[in-house]
Coordinates of C-alpha atoms and ligand atoms in Angstrom, one line a residue:
X7 CA 0.0 0.0 0.0
X8 CA 2.8 2.4 0.9
X9 CA 4.5 1.8 -2.4
X10 CA 1.3 2.5 -4.2
X11 CA 0.8 5.8 -2.3
X12 CA 4.4 6.7 -3.4
X13 CA 3.5 5.9 -7.0
X14 CA 0.4 8.1 -6.8
X15 CA 2.4 10.9 -5.3
X16 CA 5.0 10.6 -8.1
X17 CA 2.4 10.7 -10.7
X18 CA 0.7 13.7 -9.0
X19 CA 4.0 15.5 -8.9
X20 CA 4.5 14.9 -12.6
X21 CA 1.1 16.3 -13.3
X22 CA 1.8 19.3 -11.0
X23 CA 5.0 20.1 -13.0
X24 CA 3.0 20.0 -16.2
X25 CA 0.5 22.4 -14.6
X26 CA 3.1 24.8 -13.5
X27 CA 4.7 24.6 -16.9
X28 CA 1.4 25.4 -18.6
X29 CA 0.7 28.3 -16.2
X30 CA 4.1 29.8 -16.9
X31 CA 3.9 29.6 -20.7
X32 CA 0.1 30.2 -21.1
X33 CA -0.1 26.7 -22.8
X34 CA -2.3 23.6 -22.4
X35 CA -2.3 20.0 -23.6
X36 CA -3.9 20.4 -27.0
X37 CA -5.0 18.2 -29.9
X38 CA -3.1 18.5 -33.2
X39 CA -6.0 20.2 -34.9
X40 CA -9.8 20.8 -34.4
X41 CA -12.1 17.9 -35.3
X42 CA -15.4 18.0 -37.0
X43 CA -18.2 15.5 -36.3
X44 CA -21.5 14.9 -37.9
X45 CA -24.3 16.3 -35.7
X46 CA -26.2 13.2 -36.6
X47 CA -23.9 11.1 -34.3
X48 CA -26.1 12.5 -31.5
X49 CA -29.5 12.2 -33.2
X50 CA -29.5 9.3 -35.7
X51 CA -31.8 6.5 -34.4
X52 CA -29.9 3.8 -36.3
X53 CA -26.6 4.8 -34.9
X54 CA -28.2 4.9 -31.5
X55 CA -29.5 1.3 -31.8
X56 CA -26.0 0.2 -32.9
X57 CA -24.4 1.9 -29.9
X58 CA -26.9 0.3 -27.5
X59 CA -26.0 -3.1 -29.0
X60 CA -22.3 -2.8 -29.3
X61 CA -21.2 -0.4 -26.6
X62 CA -23.7 -1.5 -23.9
X63 CA -24.5 -5.2 -24.6
X64 CA -21.1 -6.4 -25.9
X65 CA -18.6 -4.2 -24.1
X66 CA -17.6 -4.7 -20.5
X67 CA -19.9 -2.6 -18.3
X68 CA -18.9 -1.2 -14.9
X69 CA -21.7 -2.1 -12.5
X70 CA -20.5 -1.0 -9.0
X71 CA -17.5 -1.0 -6.7
X72 CA -16.5 -4.2 -4.9
X73 CA -17.4 -2.5 -1.6
X74 CA -21.0 -2.3 -2.8
X75 CA -21.1 -6.1 -3.2
X76 CA -19.0 -6.9 -0.2
X77 CA -20.2 -10.1 1.6
X78 CA -21.0 -13.6 0.2
X79 CA -24.6 -13.5 -0.9
X80 CA -24.6 -9.7 -1.5
X81 CA -26.5 -9.1 -4.8
X82 CA -27.3 -6.2 -7.0
X83 CA -29.5 -5.9 -10.0
X84 CA -28.4 -4.2 -13.2
X85 CA -31.0 -3.3 -15.8
X86 CA -29.6 -0.2 -17.3
X87 CA -28.4 -1.8 -20.6
X88 CA -31.9 -3.2 -21.3
X89 CA -31.0 -6.7 -20.3
X90 CA -32.0 -7.7 -16.7
X91 CA -28.9 -8.9 -14.8
X92 CA -28.3 -9.9 -11.2
X93 CA -24.7 -9.8 -9.9
X94 CA -24.0 -12.0 -6.8
X95 CA -21.0 -12.3 -4.5
X96 CA -20.2 -16.0 -4.2
X97 CA -19.2 -17.9 -1.1
X98 CA -15.6 -18.2 -2.4
X99 CA -15.4 -14.4 -2.8
X100 CA -15.7 -14.4 -6.6
X101 CA -18.5 -12.5 -8.4
X102 CA -21.0 -14.1 -10.8
X103 CA -23.7 -12.6 -12.9
X104 CA -26.9 -14.1 -14.4
X105 CA -29.9 -13.0 -16.4
X106 CA -32.4 -11.9 -13.8
X107 CA -34.9 -14.1 -15.5
X108 CA -36.5 -17.2 -14.0
X109 CA -35.9 -20.3 -16.2
X110 CA -39.4 -21.6 -15.5
X111 CA -41.5 -19.0 -17.3
X112 CA -39.4 -15.9 -17.3
X113 CA -40.5 -13.9 -14.2
X114 CA -38.2 -11.3 -12.8
X115 CA -36.3 -13.4 -10.2
X116 CA -34.7 -10.7 -8.0
X117 CA -36.9 -7.7 -7.5
X118 CA -34.9 -5.7 -5.0
X119 CA -32.2 -3.3 -6.3
X120 CA -29.7 -4.7 -3.9
X121 CA -29.4 -6.7 -0.7
X122 CA -28.1 -10.0 0.7
X123 CA -29.6 -13.4 0.4
X124 CA -28.6 -17.1 0.7
X125 CA -31.1 -18.1 -2.1
X126 CA -33.4 -16.4 -4.5
X127 CA -37.0 -17.5 -4.7
X128 CA -39.1 -16.6 -7.7
X129 CA -42.3 -14.9 -6.6
X130 CA -44.3 -16.4 -9.4
X131 CA -44.2 -20.1 -8.6
X132 CA -41.5 -20.3 -6.0
X133 CA -38.6 -21.9 -7.8
X134 CA -35.5 -21.3 -5.7
X135 CA -32.0 -20.8 -6.9
X136 CA -28.7 -20.8 -5.0
X137 CA -26.2 -17.9 -5.1
X138 CA -24.2 -19.8 -7.8
X139 CA -27.3 -19.9 -10.0
X140 CA -28.2 -23.6 -9.5
X141 CA -31.8 -24.5 -9.2
X142 CA -32.1 -25.7 -5.5
X143 CA -35.8 -26.5 -5.3
X144 CA -39.0 -26.3 -7.4
X145 CA -42.4 -27.0 -5.9
X146 CA -44.0 -30.1 -7.5
X147 CA -40.9 -30.7 -9.5
X148 CA -42.0 -34.2 -10.3
X149 CA -44.8 -32.9 -12.4
X150 CA -42.4 -31.4 -14.9
X151 CA -40.9 -34.8 -15.6
X152 CA -38.5 -34.3 -18.6
X153 CA -39.5 -30.7 -18.9
X154 CA -36.8 -29.6 -16.4
X155 CA -34.0 -30.5 -18.8
X156 CA -31.7 -27.5 -19.2
X157 CA -33.5 -25.6 -16.5
X158 CA -31.3 -26.5 -13.5
X159 CA -29.4 -23.3 -13.7
X160 CA -29.9 -19.5 -14.3
X161 CA -28.4 -18.3 -17.5
X162 CA -25.0 -16.8 -16.7
X163 CA -23.3 -13.8 -18.3
X164 CA -19.6 -12.9 -18.0
X165 CA -18.6 -11.1 -14.8
X166 CA -15.1 -10.0 -13.5
X167 CA -13.6 -7.9 -10.8
X168 CA -10.5 -5.7 -11.0
X169 CA -9.1 -2.8 -8.9
X170 CA -12.2 -2.8 -6.7
X171 CA -14.6 -2.6 -9.6
X172 CA -17.2 -5.1 -10.8
X173 CA -17.9 -5.6 -14.5
X174 CA -20.3 -7.6 -16.6
X175 CA -21.0 -8.1 -20.2
X176 CA -24.8 -8.3 -20.3
X177 CA -25.1 -10.9 -23.0
X178 CA -25.2 -14.7 -22.5
X179 CA -22.5 -16.6 -24.3
X180 CA -20.4 -13.4 -24.7
X181 CA -16.8 -13.4 -23.5
X182 CA -14.9 -10.8 -21.5
X183 CA -11.2 -10.1 -21.4
X184 CA -11.3 -7.4 -18.7
X185 CA -7.5 -6.9 -18.7
X186 CA -7.5 -6.3 -22.4
X187 CA -10.4 -3.9 -22.0
X188 CA -8.7 -1.8 -19.3
X189 CA -5.1 -2.1 -20.7
X190 CA -2.7 0.4 -19.1
X191 CA -5.7 2.3 -17.6
X192 CA -5.9 -0.5 -15.1
X193 CA -2.9 0.9 -13.3
X194 CA -4.5 4.4 -13.1
X195 CA -7.7 2.9 -11.7
X196 CA -5.6 0.9 -9.2
X197 CA -4.2 4.2 -8.0
X198 CA -7.7 5.4 -7.0
X199 CA -7.8 2.8 -4.2
X200 CA -11.3 1.9 -5.0
X201 CA -11.2 -1.2 -2.8
X202 CA -11.6 1.0 0.3
X203 CA -14.1 3.6 -1.1
X204 CA -17.4 3.7 0.7
X205 CA -20.7 4.6 -1.0
X206 CA -22.4 7.6 0.7
X207 CA -25.1 8.8 -1.6
X208 CA -26.6 8.0 -5.0
X209 CA -29.2 9.4 -7.3
X210 CA -30.4 9.3 -10.9
X211 CA -30.2 12.4 -13.0
X212 CA -32.4 12.1 -16.1
X213 CA -31.7 14.3 -19.1
X214 CA -33.6 14.7 -22.4
X215 CA -30.4 14.6 -24.4
X216 CA -28.3 12.1 -26.2
X217 CA -26.1 10.1 -23.8
X218 CA -22.9 11.3 -25.6
X219 CA -24.0 14.9 -25.4
X220 CA -24.4 14.5 -21.7
X221 CA -21.1 12.6 -21.4
X222 CA -19.3 15.4 -23.3
X223 CA -20.0 17.9 -20.5
X224 CA -17.5 15.9 -18.4
X225 CA -14.8 16.0 -21.0
X226 CA -13.7 19.6 -21.3
X227 CA -13.0 22.6 -19.0
X228 CA -13.4 25.0 -21.8
X229 CA -17.0 25.7 -20.8
X230 CA -16.2 26.7 -17.2
X231 CA -15.8 30.4 -17.9
X232 CA -19.2 30.8 -19.7
X233 CA -21.5 28.1 -18.3
X234 CA -20.1 27.8 -14.8
X235 CA -19.3 31.4 -14.4
X236 CA -20.4 31.5 -10.7
X237 CA -19.9 27.9 -9.7
X238 CA -16.6 26.6 -11.1
X239 CA -14.9 29.4 -12.9
X240 CA -13.9 31.2 -9.6
X241 CA -11.9 28.2 -8.6
X242 CA -10.8 26.5 -11.8
X243 CA -9.0 27.7 -14.9
X244 CA -10.9 27.0 -18.1
X245 CA -7.9 27.4 -20.4
X246 CA -5.5 24.6 -19.1
X247 CA -6.2 20.9 -19.5
X248 CA -3.9 18.1 -18.5
X249 CA -4.7 15.2 -20.8
X250 CA -3.5 11.6 -20.8
X251 CA -4.8 8.9 -23.1
X252 CA -4.8 5.2 -22.3
X253 CA -6.1 3.5 -25.4
X254 CA -9.9 4.0 -25.4
X255 CA -9.9 5.5 -21.9
X256 CA -8.4 8.8 -20.7
X257 CA -7.7 11.0 -17.7
X258 CA -8.0 14.7 -17.7
X259 CA -7.1 17.2 -15.0
X260 CA -8.4 20.7 -14.6
X261 CA -6.2 23.4 -12.9
X262 CA -7.2 25.0 -9.6
X263 CA -6.6 28.8 -9.6
X264 CA -5.0 28.3 -6.3
X265 CA -2.1 26.5 -7.9
X266 CA -1.0 29.6 -9.8
X267 CA 1.0 30.5 -6.7
X268 CA 3.2 27.4 -7.3
X269 CA 4.9 29.2 -10.2
X270 CA 6.9 31.3 -7.7
X271 CA 7.5 28.5 -5.2
X272 CA 9.9 25.6 -5.0
X273 CA 8.4 22.2 -5.8
X274 CA 8.8 21.0 -2.2
X275 CA 6.4 23.6 -0.9
X276 CA 3.6 22.9 -3.5
X277 CA 1.9 20.6 -1.0
X278 CA 0.9 18.1 -3.7
X279 CA -1.1 15.2 -2.0
X280 CA -0.7 11.5 -2.7
X281 CA -4.3 11.4 -3.7
X282 CA -5.4 10.6 -7.2
X283 CA -7.3 13.4 -8.9
X284 CA -9.0 14.1 -12.2
X285 CA -11.7 13.0 -14.5
X286 CA -11.2 9.4 -15.4
X287 CA -13.1 8.3 -18.5
X288 CA -13.7 4.6 -18.6
X289 CA -14.9 3.6 -22.0
X290 CA -17.7 3.7 -23.1
X291 CA -20.0 5.4 -20.6
X292 CA -18.4 6.0 -17.2
X293 CA -16.7 9.0 -15.6
X294 CA -14.9 8.6 -12.3
X295 CA -14.3 12.0 -10.9
X296 CA -11.7 12.2 -8.1
X297 CA -11.9 15.8 -6.7
X298 CA -14.8 18.1 -6.1
X299 CA -16.4 21.3 -7.2
X300 CA -14.9 22.9 -4.1
X301 CA -11.1 23.1 -4.5
X302 CA -8.8 21.2 -2.1
X303 CA -11.4 18.6 -1.2
X304 CA -11.3 15.1 -2.8
X305 CA -14.2 12.7 -3.1
X306 CA -14.9 10.1 -5.6
X307 CA -18.0 10.6 -7.7
X308 CA -18.9 8.0 -10.4
X309 CA -21.2 9.0 -13.2
X310 CA -22.7 6.1 -15.3
X311 CA -24.5 7.2 -18.4
X312 CA -27.1 5.1 -20.1
X313 CA -29.0 5.7 -23.3
X314 CA -32.7 5.2 -23.3
X315 CA -34.6 3.7 -26.3
X316 CA -34.6 6.9 -28.2
X317 CA -31.5 9.0 -29.0
X318 CA -32.7 11.9 -26.8
X319 CA -33.1 10.0 -23.6
X320 CA -30.4 9.5 -21.0
X321 CA -30.1 8.5 -17.4
X322 CA -27.1 9.3 -15.4
X323 CA -26.5 7.3 -12.2
X324 CA -24.4 9.5 -9.9
X325 CA -22.9 8.0 -6.8
X326 CA -20.5 9.6 -4.3
X327 CA -18.0 7.6 -2.3
X328 CA -15.7 8.5 0.6
X329 CA -12.1 7.6 -0.2
X330 CA -10.9 5.2 2.5
X331 CA -14.3 5.0 4.0
X332 CA -16.5 7.3 6.1
X333 CA -14.6 8.4 9.2
X334 CA -17.3 10.1 11.2
X335 CA -20.8 11.5 11.0
X336 CA -19.4 14.9 10.2
X337 CA -17.4 13.3 7.4
X338 CA -20.5 11.7 6.1
X339 CA -22.4 15.0 6.1
X340 CA -19.5 16.6 4.3
X341 CA -19.5 14.0 1.6
X342 CA -23.3 14.3 1.2
X343 CA -23.0 18.0 0.9
X344 CA -20.4 17.5 -1.8
X345 CA -22.8 15.3 -3.6
X346 CA -25.5 17.9 -3.5
X347 CA -23.2 20.6 -4.7
X348 CA -22.1 18.7 -7.8
X349 CA -25.6 17.5 -8.5
X350 CA -26.8 21.1 -8.4
X351 CA -24.2 22.2 -11.0
X352 CA -24.8 19.2 -13.2
X353 CA -28.6 19.6 -13.1
X354 CA -29.0 23.3 -13.4
X355 CA -26.1 24.1 -15.7
X356 CA -24.7 21.1 -17.6
X357 CA -27.9 19.2 -18.1
X358 CA -30.0 22.2 -18.9
X359 CA -27.5 23.0 -21.7
X360 CA -27.4 19.3 -22.8
X361 CA -31.1 19.1 -23.2
X362 CA -31.4 22.4 -25.1
X363 CA -28.3 21.7 -27.2
X364 CA -29.4 18.2 -28.2
X365 CA -32.9 19.4 -29.2
X366 CA -31.2 22.1 -31.4
X367 CA -29.1 19.4 -33.1
X368 CA -32.3 17.6 -34.2
X369 CA -33.4 20.9 -35.9
X370 CA -30.2 21.3 -38.0
X371 CA -30.3 20.5 -41.7
X372 CA -28.9 17.1 -42.9
X373 CA -25.1 17.1 -43.2
X374 CA -24.7 19.6 -40.4
X375 CA -21.7 19.3 -38.1
X376 CA -20.3 20.2 -34.7
X377 CA -16.6 21.0 -34.0
X378 CA -14.3 20.2 -31.1
X379 CA -11.4 22.6 -30.6
X380 CA -7.8 21.6 -30.0
X381 CA -8.5 22.2 -26.2
X382 CA -11.4 19.7 -26.4
X383 CA -8.8 17.0 -27.0
X384 CA -10.5 14.5 -24.7
X385 CA -13.8 14.8 -26.6
X386 CA -11.9 14.3 -29.9
X387 CA -10.5 11.1 -28.6
X388 CA -13.7 9.9 -27.0
X389 CA -15.7 10.4 -30.2
X390 CA -13.1 8.6 -32.4
X391 CA -13.0 5.7 -29.9
X392 CA -16.8 5.4 -29.9
X393 CA -17.1 5.6 -33.7
X394 CA -14.3 3.0 -34.1
X395 CA -15.9 0.6 -31.7
X396 CA -19.2 0.6 -33.6
X397 CA -17.5 0.4 -37.0
X398 CA -18.6 3.9 -38.2
X399 CA -16.3 6.3 -40.1
X400 CA -14.1 8.3 -37.8
X401 CA -14.7 12.0 -37.4
X402 CA -12.3 14.1 -39.4
X403 CA -9.3 16.0 -38.0
X404 CA -8.7 19.5 -39.3
X405 CA -10.9 19.2 -42.4
X406 CA -10.3 22.9 -43.4
X407 CA -6.6 22.3 -43.8
X408 CA -7.3 19.1 -45.8
X409 CA -9.7 20.9 -48.1
X410 CA -7.1 23.6 -48.8
X411 CA -4.5 21.1 -50.0
Ligands
LIG20 S1 -41.6 -18.1 -13.5 FE1 -40.3 -18.3 -11.8 S2 -41.1 -20.0 -10.7 FE2 -42.5 -19.8 -12.4
LIG21 FE1 -19.8 21.4 -16.7

């Protein structure tokens, strides 16, 4: 653990040096060129259906932290991809996931959102399943004679656990290589110490926008000065981004105004903490935000974005955790207040804009585009990665320069 804290401190120092360098020179991490994207990526129902299938049913989905599924028998349902799933902690400590569908006649087997149970009994006719999915008992089983063949087990789906996070692929028969999915980003996630993060508060933020348009609001600080004039701009610079890419995932850091004083101070006095920070984008739909809207305070907020059936429907599941666990009732109240502060900014500023902006995109003529500037580097990357995953043409980099050639 000590070695890990040292690694995190080293990486925070490296980031701090980049920050100071950017403050000194008036620079930022930037993309090579602006990137243009079709407005229809946010509005096209066919593309939307393809995203739901490939990105949400065939790609590893983060479900919850390990601490939210701590004890043997702990379970949690997961319906957000459209396929009903139940994830269960096994007696041997592993995690398994099943379709939350009774193999008798399809009733919803587990009806609570989460809890702890030794067995699951279907409320329709009372078939009972063990935590490992085996059928343990069925009333009047003898009356089914040969009809029970192949019904002695719930239908399983791939499940895995890494760095204190639980993942599933919500499709029976699918495979999951979670290490390949995370790649080098796994080490960054490990630095967040999620194994000891404790959930404090959770809520759903609905927004009448495309899920990617909502997700985009977490991917650039360029909008702080205008949209978050009163809430974030007083504390954070909008013109400096620290951007690190890890294959399909990335991490971005925004610069607190308070750090401007570092420019005139020796490195040793910066007071950089061995605490991970930044916006961590976990492909395709999750943002892990280590930090807070009040500078100097660090909490973990995880935003999971799910598309509805139509392109303009999104649900964001927002959950805040205390790093290292809740220390006292005061600490709990503080984390809850941090949750409310972020939720207020997201609801009244980001998501109001996301709903209006998305509706506007639907009113544009065919062939219309949007553009991401060089400072919106994370969004450029995110949209290329998403397009690539669903086999669509990649958005163009710097098309103006290309046209001039
Ligand atoms: S549908 Fe579950 S026991 Fe009949
Ligand atoms: Fe924002």
